PDB file of C-alpha atoms in Angstrom:
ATOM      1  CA  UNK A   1       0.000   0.000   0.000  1.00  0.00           C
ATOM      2  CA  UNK A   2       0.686   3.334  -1.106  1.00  0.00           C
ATOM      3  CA  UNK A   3       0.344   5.908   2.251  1.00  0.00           C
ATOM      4  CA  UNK A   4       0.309   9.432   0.964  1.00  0.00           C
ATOM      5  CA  UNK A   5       1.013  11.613   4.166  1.00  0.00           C
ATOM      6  CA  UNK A   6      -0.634  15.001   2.608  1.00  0.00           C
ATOM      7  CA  UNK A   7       1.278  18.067   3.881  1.00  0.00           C
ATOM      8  CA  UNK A   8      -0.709  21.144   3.231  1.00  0.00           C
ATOM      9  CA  UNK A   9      -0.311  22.861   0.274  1.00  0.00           C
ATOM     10  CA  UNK A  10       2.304  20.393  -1.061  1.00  0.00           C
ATOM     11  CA  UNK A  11       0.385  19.967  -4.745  1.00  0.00           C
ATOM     12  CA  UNK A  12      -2.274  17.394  -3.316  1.00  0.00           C
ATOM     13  CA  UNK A  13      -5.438  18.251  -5.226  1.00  0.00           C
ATOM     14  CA  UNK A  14      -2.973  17.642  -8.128  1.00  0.00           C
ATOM     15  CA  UNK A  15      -1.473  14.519  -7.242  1.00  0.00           C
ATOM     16  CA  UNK A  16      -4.883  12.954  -6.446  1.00  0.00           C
ATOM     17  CA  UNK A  17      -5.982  13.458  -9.857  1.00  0.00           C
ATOM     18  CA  UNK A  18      -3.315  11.024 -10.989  1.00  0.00           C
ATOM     19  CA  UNK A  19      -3.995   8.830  -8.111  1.00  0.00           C
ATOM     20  CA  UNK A  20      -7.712   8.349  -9.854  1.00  0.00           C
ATOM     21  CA  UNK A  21      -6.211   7.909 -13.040  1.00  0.00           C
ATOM     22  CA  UNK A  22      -3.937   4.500 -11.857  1.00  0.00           C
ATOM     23  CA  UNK A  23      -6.579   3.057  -9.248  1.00  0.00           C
ATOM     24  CA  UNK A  24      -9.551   1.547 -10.214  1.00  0.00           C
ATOM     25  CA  UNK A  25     -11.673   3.270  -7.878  1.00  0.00           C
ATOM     26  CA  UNK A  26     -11.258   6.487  -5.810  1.00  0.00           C
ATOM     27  CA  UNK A  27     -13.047   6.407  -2.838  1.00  0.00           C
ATOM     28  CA  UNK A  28     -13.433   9.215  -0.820  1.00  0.00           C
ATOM     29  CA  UNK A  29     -15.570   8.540   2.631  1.00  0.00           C
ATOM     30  CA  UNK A  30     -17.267  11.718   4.928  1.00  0.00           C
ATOM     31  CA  UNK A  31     -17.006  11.229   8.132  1.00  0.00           C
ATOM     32  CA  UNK A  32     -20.892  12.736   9.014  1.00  0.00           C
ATOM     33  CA  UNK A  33     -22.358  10.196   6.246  1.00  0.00           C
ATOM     34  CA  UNK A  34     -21.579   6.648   7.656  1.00  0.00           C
ATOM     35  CA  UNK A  35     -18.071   5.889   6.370  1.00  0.00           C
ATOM     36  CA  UNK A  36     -18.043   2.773   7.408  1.00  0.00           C
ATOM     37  CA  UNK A  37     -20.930   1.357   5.663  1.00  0.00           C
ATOM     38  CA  UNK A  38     -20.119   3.932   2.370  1.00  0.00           C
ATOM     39  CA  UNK A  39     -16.597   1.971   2.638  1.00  0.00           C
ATOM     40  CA  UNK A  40     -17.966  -1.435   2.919  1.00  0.00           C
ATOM     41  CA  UNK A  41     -20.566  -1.029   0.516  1.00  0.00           C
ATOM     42  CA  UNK A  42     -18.637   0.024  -2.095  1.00  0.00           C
ATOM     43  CA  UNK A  43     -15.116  -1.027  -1.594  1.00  0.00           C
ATOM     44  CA  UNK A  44     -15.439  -3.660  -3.691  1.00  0.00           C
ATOM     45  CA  UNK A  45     -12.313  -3.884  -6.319  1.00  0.00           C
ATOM     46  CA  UNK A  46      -8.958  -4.435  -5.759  1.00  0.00           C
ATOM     47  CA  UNK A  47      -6.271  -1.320  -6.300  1.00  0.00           C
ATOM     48  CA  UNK A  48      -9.012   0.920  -4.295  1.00  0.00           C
ATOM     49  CA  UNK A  49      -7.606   4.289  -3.448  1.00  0.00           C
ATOM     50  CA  UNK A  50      -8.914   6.612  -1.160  1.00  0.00           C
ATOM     51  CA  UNK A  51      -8.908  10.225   0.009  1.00  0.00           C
ATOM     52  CA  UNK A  52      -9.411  10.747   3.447  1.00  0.00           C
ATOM     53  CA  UNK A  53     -11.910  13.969   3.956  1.00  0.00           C
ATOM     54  CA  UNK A  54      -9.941  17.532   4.024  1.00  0.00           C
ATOM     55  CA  UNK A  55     -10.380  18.149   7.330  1.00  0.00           C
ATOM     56  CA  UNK A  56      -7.458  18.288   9.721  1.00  0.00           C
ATOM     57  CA  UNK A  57     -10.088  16.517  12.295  1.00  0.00           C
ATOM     58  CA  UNK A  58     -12.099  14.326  10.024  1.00  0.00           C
ATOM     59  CA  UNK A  59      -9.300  12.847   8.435  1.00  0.00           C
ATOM     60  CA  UNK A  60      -7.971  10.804  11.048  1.00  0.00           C
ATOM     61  CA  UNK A  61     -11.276  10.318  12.400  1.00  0.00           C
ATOM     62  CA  UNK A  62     -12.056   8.326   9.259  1.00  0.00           C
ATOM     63  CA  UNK A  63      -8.916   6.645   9.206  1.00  0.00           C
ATOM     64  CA  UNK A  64      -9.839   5.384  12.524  1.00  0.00           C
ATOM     65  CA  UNK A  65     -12.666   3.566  11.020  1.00  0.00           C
ATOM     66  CA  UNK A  66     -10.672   2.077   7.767  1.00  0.00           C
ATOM     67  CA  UNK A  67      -8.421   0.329  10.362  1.00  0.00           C
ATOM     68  CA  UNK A  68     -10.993  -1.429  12.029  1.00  0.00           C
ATOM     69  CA  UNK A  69     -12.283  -2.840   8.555  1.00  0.00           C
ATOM     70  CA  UNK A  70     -11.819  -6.565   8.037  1.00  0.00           C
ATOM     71  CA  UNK A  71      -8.651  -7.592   6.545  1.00  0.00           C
ATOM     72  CA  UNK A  72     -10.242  -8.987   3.287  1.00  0.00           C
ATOM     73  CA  UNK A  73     -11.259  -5.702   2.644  1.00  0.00           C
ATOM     74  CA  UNK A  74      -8.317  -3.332   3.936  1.00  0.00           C
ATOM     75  CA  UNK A  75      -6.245  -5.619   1.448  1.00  0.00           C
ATOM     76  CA  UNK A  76      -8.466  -4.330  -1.576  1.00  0.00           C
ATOM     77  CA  UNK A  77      -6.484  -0.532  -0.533  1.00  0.00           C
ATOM     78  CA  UNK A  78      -3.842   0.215  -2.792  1.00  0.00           C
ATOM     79  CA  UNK A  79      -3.619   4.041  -1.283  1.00  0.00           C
ATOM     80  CA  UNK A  80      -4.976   6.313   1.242  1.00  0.00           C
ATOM     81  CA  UNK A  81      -3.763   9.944   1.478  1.00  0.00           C
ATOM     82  CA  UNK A  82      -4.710  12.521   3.567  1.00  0.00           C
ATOM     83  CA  UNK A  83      -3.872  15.428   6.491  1.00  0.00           C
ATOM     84  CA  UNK A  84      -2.739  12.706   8.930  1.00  0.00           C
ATOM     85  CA  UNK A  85       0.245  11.837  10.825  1.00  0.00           C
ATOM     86  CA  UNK A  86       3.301   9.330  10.422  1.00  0.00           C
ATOM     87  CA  UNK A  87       2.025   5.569  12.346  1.00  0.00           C
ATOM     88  CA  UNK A  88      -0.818   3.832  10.046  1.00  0.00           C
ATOM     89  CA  UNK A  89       1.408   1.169   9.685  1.00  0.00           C
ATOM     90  CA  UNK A  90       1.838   0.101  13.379  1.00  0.00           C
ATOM     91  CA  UNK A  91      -1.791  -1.251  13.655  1.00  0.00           C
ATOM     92  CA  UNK A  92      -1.497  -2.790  10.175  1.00  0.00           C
ATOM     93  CA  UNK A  93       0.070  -6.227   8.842  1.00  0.00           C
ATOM     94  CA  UNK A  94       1.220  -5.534   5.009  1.00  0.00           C
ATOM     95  CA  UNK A  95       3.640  -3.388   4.080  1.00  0.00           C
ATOM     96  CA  UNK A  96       3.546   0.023   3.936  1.00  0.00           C
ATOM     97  CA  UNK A  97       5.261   3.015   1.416  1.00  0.00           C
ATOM     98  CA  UNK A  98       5.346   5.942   3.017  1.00  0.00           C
ATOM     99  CA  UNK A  99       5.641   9.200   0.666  1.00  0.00           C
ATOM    100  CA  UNK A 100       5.222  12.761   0.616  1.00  0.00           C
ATOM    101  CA  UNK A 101       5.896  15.778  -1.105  1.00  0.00           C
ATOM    102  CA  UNK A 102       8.050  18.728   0.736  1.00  0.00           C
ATOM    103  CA  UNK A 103       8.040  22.352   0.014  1.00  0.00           C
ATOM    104  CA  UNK A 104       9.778  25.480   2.152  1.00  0.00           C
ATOM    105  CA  UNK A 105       8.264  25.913   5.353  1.00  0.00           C
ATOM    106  CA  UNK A 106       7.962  29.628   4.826  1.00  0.00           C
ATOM    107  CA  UNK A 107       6.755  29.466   1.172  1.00  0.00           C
ATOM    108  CA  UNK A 108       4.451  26.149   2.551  1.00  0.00           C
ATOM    109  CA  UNK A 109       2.758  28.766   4.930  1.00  0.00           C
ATOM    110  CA  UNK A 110       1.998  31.646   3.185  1.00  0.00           C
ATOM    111  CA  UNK A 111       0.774  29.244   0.637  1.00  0.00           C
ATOM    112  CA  UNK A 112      -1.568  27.568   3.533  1.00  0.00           C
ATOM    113  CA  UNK A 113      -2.554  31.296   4.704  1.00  0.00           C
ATOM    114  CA  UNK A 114      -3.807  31.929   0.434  1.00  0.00           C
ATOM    115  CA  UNK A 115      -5.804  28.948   0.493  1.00  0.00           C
ATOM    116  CA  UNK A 116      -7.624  29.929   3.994  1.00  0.00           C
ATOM    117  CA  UNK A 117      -8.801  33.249   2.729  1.00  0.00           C
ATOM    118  CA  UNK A 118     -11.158  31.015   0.421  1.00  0.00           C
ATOM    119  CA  UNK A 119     -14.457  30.847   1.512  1.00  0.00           C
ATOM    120  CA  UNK A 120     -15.496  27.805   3.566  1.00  0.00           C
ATOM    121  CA  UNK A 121     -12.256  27.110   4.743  1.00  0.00           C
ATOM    122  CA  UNK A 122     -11.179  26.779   8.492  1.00  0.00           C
ATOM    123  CA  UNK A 123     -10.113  30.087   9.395  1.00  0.00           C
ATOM    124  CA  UNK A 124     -12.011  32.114   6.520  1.00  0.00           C
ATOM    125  CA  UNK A 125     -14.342  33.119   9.235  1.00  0.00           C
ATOM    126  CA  UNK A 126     -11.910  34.222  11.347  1.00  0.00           C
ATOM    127  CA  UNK A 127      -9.921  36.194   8.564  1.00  0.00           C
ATOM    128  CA  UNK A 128     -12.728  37.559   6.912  1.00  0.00           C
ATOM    129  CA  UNK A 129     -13.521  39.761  10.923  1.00  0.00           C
ATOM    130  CA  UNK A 130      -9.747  40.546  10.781  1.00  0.00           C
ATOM    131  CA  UNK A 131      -9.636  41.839   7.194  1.00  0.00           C
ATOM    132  CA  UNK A 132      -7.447  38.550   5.762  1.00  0.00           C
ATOM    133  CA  UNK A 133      -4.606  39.828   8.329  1.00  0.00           C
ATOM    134  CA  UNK A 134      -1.628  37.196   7.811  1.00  0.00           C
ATOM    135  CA  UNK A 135      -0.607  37.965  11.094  1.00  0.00           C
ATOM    136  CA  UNK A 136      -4.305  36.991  12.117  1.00  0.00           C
ATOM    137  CA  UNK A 137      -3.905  33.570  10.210  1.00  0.00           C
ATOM    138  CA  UNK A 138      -0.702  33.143  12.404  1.00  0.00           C
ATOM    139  CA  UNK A 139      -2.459  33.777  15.423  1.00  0.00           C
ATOM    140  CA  UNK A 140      -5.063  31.189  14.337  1.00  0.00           C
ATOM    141  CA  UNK A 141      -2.327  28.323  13.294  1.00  0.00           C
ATOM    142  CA  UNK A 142      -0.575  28.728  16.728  1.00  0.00           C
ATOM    143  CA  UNK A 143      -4.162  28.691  18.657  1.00  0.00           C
ATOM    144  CA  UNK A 144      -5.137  25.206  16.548  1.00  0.00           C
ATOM    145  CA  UNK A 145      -1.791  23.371  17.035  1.00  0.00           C
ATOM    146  CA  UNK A 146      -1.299  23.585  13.495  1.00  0.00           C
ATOM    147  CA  UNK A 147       1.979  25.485  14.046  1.00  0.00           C
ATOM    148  CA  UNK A 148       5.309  23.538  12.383  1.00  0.00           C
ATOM    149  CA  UNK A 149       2.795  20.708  11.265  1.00  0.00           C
ATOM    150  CA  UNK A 150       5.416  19.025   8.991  1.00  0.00           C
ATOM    151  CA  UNK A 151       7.269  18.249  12.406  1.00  0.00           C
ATOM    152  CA  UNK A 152       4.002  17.209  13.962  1.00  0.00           C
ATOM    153  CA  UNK A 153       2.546  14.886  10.963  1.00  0.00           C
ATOM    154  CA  UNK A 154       5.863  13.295  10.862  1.00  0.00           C
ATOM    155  CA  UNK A 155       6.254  13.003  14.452  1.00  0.00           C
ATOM    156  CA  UNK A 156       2.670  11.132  14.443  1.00  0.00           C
ATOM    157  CA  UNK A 157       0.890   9.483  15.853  1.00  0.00           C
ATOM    158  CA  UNK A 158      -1.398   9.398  12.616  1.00  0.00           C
ATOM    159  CA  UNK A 159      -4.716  10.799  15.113  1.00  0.00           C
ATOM    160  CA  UNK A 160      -2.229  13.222  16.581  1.00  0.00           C
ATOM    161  CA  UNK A 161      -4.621  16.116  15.762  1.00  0.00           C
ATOM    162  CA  UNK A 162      -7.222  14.231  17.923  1.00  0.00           C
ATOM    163  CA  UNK A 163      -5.092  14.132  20.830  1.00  0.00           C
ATOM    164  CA  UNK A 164      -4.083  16.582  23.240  1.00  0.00           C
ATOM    165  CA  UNK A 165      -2.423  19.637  21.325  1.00  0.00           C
ATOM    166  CA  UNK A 166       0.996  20.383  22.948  1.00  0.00           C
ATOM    167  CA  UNK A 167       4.267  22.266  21.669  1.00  0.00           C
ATOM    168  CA  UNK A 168       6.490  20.887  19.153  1.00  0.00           C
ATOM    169  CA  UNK A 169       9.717  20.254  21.361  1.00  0.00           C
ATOM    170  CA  UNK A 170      13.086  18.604  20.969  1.00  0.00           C
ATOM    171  CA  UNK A 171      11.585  15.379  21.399  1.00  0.00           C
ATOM    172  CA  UNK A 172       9.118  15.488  19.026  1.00  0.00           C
ATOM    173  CA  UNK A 173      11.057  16.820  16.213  1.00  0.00           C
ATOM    174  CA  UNK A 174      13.849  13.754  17.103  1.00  0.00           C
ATOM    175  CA  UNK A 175      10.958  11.412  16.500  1.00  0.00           C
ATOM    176  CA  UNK A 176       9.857  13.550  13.177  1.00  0.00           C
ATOM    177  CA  UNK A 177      13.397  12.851  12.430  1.00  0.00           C
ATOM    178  CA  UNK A 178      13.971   9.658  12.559  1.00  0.00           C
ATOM    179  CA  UNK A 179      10.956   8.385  11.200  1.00  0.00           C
ATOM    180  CA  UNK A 180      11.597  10.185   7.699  1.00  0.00           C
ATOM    181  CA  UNK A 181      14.146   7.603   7.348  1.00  0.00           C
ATOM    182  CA  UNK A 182      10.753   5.563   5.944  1.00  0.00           C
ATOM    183  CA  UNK A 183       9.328   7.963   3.932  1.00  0.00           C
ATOM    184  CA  UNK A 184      10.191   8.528   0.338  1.00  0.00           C
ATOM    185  CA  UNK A 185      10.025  12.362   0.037  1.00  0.00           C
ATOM    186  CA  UNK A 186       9.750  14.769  -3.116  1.00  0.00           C
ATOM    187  CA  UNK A 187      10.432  18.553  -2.936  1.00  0.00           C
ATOM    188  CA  UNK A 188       7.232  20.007  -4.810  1.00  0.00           C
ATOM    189  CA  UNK A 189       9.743  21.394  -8.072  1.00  0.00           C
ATOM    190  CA  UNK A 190      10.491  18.055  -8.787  1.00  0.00           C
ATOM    191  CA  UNK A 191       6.696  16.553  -8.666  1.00  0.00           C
ATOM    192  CA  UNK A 192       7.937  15.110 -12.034  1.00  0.00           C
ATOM    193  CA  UNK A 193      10.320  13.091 -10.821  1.00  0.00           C
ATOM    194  CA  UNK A 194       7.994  11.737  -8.248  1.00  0.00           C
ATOM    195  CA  UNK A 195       5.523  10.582 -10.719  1.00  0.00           C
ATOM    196  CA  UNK A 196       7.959   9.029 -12.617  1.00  0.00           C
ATOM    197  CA  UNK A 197       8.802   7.161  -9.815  1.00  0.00           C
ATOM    198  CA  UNK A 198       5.617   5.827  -9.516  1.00  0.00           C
ATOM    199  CA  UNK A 199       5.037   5.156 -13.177  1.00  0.00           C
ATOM    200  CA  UNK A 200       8.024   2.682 -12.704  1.00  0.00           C
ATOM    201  CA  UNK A 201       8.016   1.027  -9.237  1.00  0.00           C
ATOM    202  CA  UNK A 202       4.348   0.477  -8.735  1.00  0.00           C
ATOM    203  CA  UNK A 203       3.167   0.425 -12.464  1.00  0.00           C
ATOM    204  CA  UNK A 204       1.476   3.919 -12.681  1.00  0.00           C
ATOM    205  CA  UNK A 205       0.600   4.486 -15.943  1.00  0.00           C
ATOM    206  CA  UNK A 206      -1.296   7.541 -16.776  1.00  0.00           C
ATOM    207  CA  UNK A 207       0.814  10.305 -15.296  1.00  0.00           C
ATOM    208  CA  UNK A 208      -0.272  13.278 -17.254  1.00  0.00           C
ATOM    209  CA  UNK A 209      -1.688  15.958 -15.102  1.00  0.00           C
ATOM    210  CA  UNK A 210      -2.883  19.715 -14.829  1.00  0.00           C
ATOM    211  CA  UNK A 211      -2.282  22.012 -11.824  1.00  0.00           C
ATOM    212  CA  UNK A 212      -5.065  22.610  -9.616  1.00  0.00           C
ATOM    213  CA  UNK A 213      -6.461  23.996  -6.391  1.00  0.00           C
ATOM    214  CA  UNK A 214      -3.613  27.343  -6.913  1.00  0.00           C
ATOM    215  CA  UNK A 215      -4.367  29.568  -3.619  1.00  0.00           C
ATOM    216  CA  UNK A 216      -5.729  32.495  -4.572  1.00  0.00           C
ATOM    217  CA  UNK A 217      -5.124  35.660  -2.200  1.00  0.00           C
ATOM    218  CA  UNK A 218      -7.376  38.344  -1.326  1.00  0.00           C
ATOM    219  CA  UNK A 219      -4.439  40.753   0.345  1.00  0.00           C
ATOM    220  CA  UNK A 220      -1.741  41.023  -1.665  1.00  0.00           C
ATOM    221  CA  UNK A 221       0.182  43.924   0.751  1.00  0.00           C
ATOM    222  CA  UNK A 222       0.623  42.441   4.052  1.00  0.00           C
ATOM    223  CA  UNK A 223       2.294  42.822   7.751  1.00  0.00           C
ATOM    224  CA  UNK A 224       4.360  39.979   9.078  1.00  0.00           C
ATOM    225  CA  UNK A 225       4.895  39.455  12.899  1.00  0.00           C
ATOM    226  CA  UNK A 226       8.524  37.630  11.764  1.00  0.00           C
ATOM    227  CA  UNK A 227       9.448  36.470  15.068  1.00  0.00           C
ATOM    228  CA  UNK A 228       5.532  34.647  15.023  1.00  0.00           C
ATOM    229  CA  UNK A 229       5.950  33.310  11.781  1.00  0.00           C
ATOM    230  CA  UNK A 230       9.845  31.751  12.800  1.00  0.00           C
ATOM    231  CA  UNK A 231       8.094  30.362  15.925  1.00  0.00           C
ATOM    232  CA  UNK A 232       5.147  28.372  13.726  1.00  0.00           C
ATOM    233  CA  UNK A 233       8.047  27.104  11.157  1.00  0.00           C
ATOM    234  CA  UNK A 234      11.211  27.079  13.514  1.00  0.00           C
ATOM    235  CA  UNK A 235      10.817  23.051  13.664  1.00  0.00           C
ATOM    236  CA  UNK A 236       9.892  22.902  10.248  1.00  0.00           C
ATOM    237  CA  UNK A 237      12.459  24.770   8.854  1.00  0.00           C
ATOM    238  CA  UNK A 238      15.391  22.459  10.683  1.00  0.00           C
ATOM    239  CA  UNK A 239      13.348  19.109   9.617  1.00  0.00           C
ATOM    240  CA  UNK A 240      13.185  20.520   5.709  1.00  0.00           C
ATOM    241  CA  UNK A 241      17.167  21.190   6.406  1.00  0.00           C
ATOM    242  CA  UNK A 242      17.406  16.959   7.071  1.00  0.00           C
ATOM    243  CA  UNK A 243      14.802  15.810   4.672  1.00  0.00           C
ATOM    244  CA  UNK A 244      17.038  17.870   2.053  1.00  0.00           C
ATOM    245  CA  UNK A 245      20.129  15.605   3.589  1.00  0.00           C
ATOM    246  CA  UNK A 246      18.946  12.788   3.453  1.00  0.00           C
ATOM    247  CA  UNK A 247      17.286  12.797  -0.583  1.00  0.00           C
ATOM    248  CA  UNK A 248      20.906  14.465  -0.969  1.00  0.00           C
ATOM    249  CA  UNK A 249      22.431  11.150   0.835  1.00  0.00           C
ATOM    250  CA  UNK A 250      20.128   8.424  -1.014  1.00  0.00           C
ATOM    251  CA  UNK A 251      20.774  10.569  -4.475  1.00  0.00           C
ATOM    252  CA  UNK A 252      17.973  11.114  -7.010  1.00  0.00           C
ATOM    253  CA  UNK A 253      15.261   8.997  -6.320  1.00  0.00           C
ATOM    254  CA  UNK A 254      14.867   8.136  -9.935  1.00  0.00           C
ATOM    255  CA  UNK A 255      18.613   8.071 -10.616  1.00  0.00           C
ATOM    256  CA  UNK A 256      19.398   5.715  -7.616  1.00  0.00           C
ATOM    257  CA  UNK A 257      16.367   3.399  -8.206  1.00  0.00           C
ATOM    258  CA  UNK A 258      16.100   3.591 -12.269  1.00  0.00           C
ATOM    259  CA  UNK A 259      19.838   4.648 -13.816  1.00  0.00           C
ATOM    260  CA  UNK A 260      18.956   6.578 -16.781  1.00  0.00           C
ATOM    261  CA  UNK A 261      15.429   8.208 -16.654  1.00  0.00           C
ATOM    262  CA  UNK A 262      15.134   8.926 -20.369  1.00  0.00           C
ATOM    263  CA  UNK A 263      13.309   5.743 -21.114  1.00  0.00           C
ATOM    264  CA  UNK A 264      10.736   6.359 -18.257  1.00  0.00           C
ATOM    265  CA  UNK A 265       9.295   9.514 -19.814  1.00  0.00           C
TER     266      UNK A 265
END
């Protein structure tokens, strides 16, 4: 199984659009209309992806409920992706390929603060009363525990947003650390190379794609609290540094697994 651990703003909407083109079904279970019996009605073919639901709550509530499913039927799962933490694989017997795509903490968040002035999404309410104020947004991502959350979905557990929100610390970010040593990452300029990737070691085939879900931004001229915005990222930016070492370490993903890429294009 495929485990997409969906950073925020890291090209998802994108990449699940080739995700439905390679799987024979994409399922993608809500959390307030019976997921369970949506995924056992119609989780019926083999290479079965799903999307868990946006939410940073939802998500691992419904991935709660796909681990207690029978094993017959988790084994029809090729791939589940969503806003979850590192740890599915601890509760579950076949093996597990972790991967994830990696951007710049800084250019990440700004990115994440875009897509929240949209209407409908989690803070929009919040911005809209505070005139789309970044530093508002800020405020908001430190208040939710959503603060360095490439440190905290790596750190996992995968329900960590259910638990009990506490500061990223030394600790934590070890255990982000060391537990990228099992993910396959791919810095979000070279989402090219991660497809082709795919295309090779799990059979992919249609890996053609258009862009979607660009943030759009209703205030273009902004103040920045800098010392907030280095607190919400300061984890981040360190675990980016390491996850940069170690692709750097293991070499080109495509190079080190496939020699010559020319004939995978």
């Amino acid at each position: 199984m495929i485990f997409f651990l969906h950073i925020p703003k890291t090209a998802g909407t994108t990449f699940y659009d080739v995700v439905k083109k390679n799987h024979a079904q994409l399922l993608k279970p809500k959390i307030n209309e019976s997921p369970l019996n949506y995924l056992n009605t119609n989780l019926v073919n083999n290479n079965t992806a799903i999307r868990l639901p946006g939410g940073y709550d939802s998500a691992p509530q419904t991935l709660r409920i796909i681990e207690k499913l029978s094993f017959g039927v988790l084994k029809k799962i090729a791939f589940i992706g969503g806003h979850v933490g590192y740890g599915f694989h601890e509760n579950y017997s076949e093996e597990i390929q972790y991967i994830s795509f990696v951007r710049h903490p800084r250019e990440r968040l700004i990115s994440d603060y875009k897509e929240h002035c949209k209407k409908g999404r989690y803070f929009y309410e919040d911005l809209r009363e505070n005139n789309f104020e970044f530093n508002a947004y800020l405020k908001q991502v430190k208040k939710n525990g959503l603060d360095n959350i490439l440190t905290r979905q790596l750190a996992g557990p995968f329900d960590f947003f259910l638990q009990e929100k506490k500061p990223v610390d030394d600790a934590l970010y070890e255990q982000a650390k060391l537990n990228c040593n099992s993910v396959l990452f791919f810095e979000l300029e070279h989402f090219d190379e991660a497809l082709l990737y795919l295309k090779k070691q799990f059979g992919w085939r249609k890996i053609n794609y258009q862009i979607k879900n660009q943030s759009s931004i209703i205030n273009t001229d902004f103040e920045i609290d800098e010392d907030l915005l280095n607190e919400m990222i300061k984890y981040d930016l360190e675990l980016y540094s390491a996850i940069k070492t170690i692709r750097f370490k293991r070499k080109s993903f495509v190079d080190r697994f496939f020699g010559d890429k020319s004939d995978l294009i």
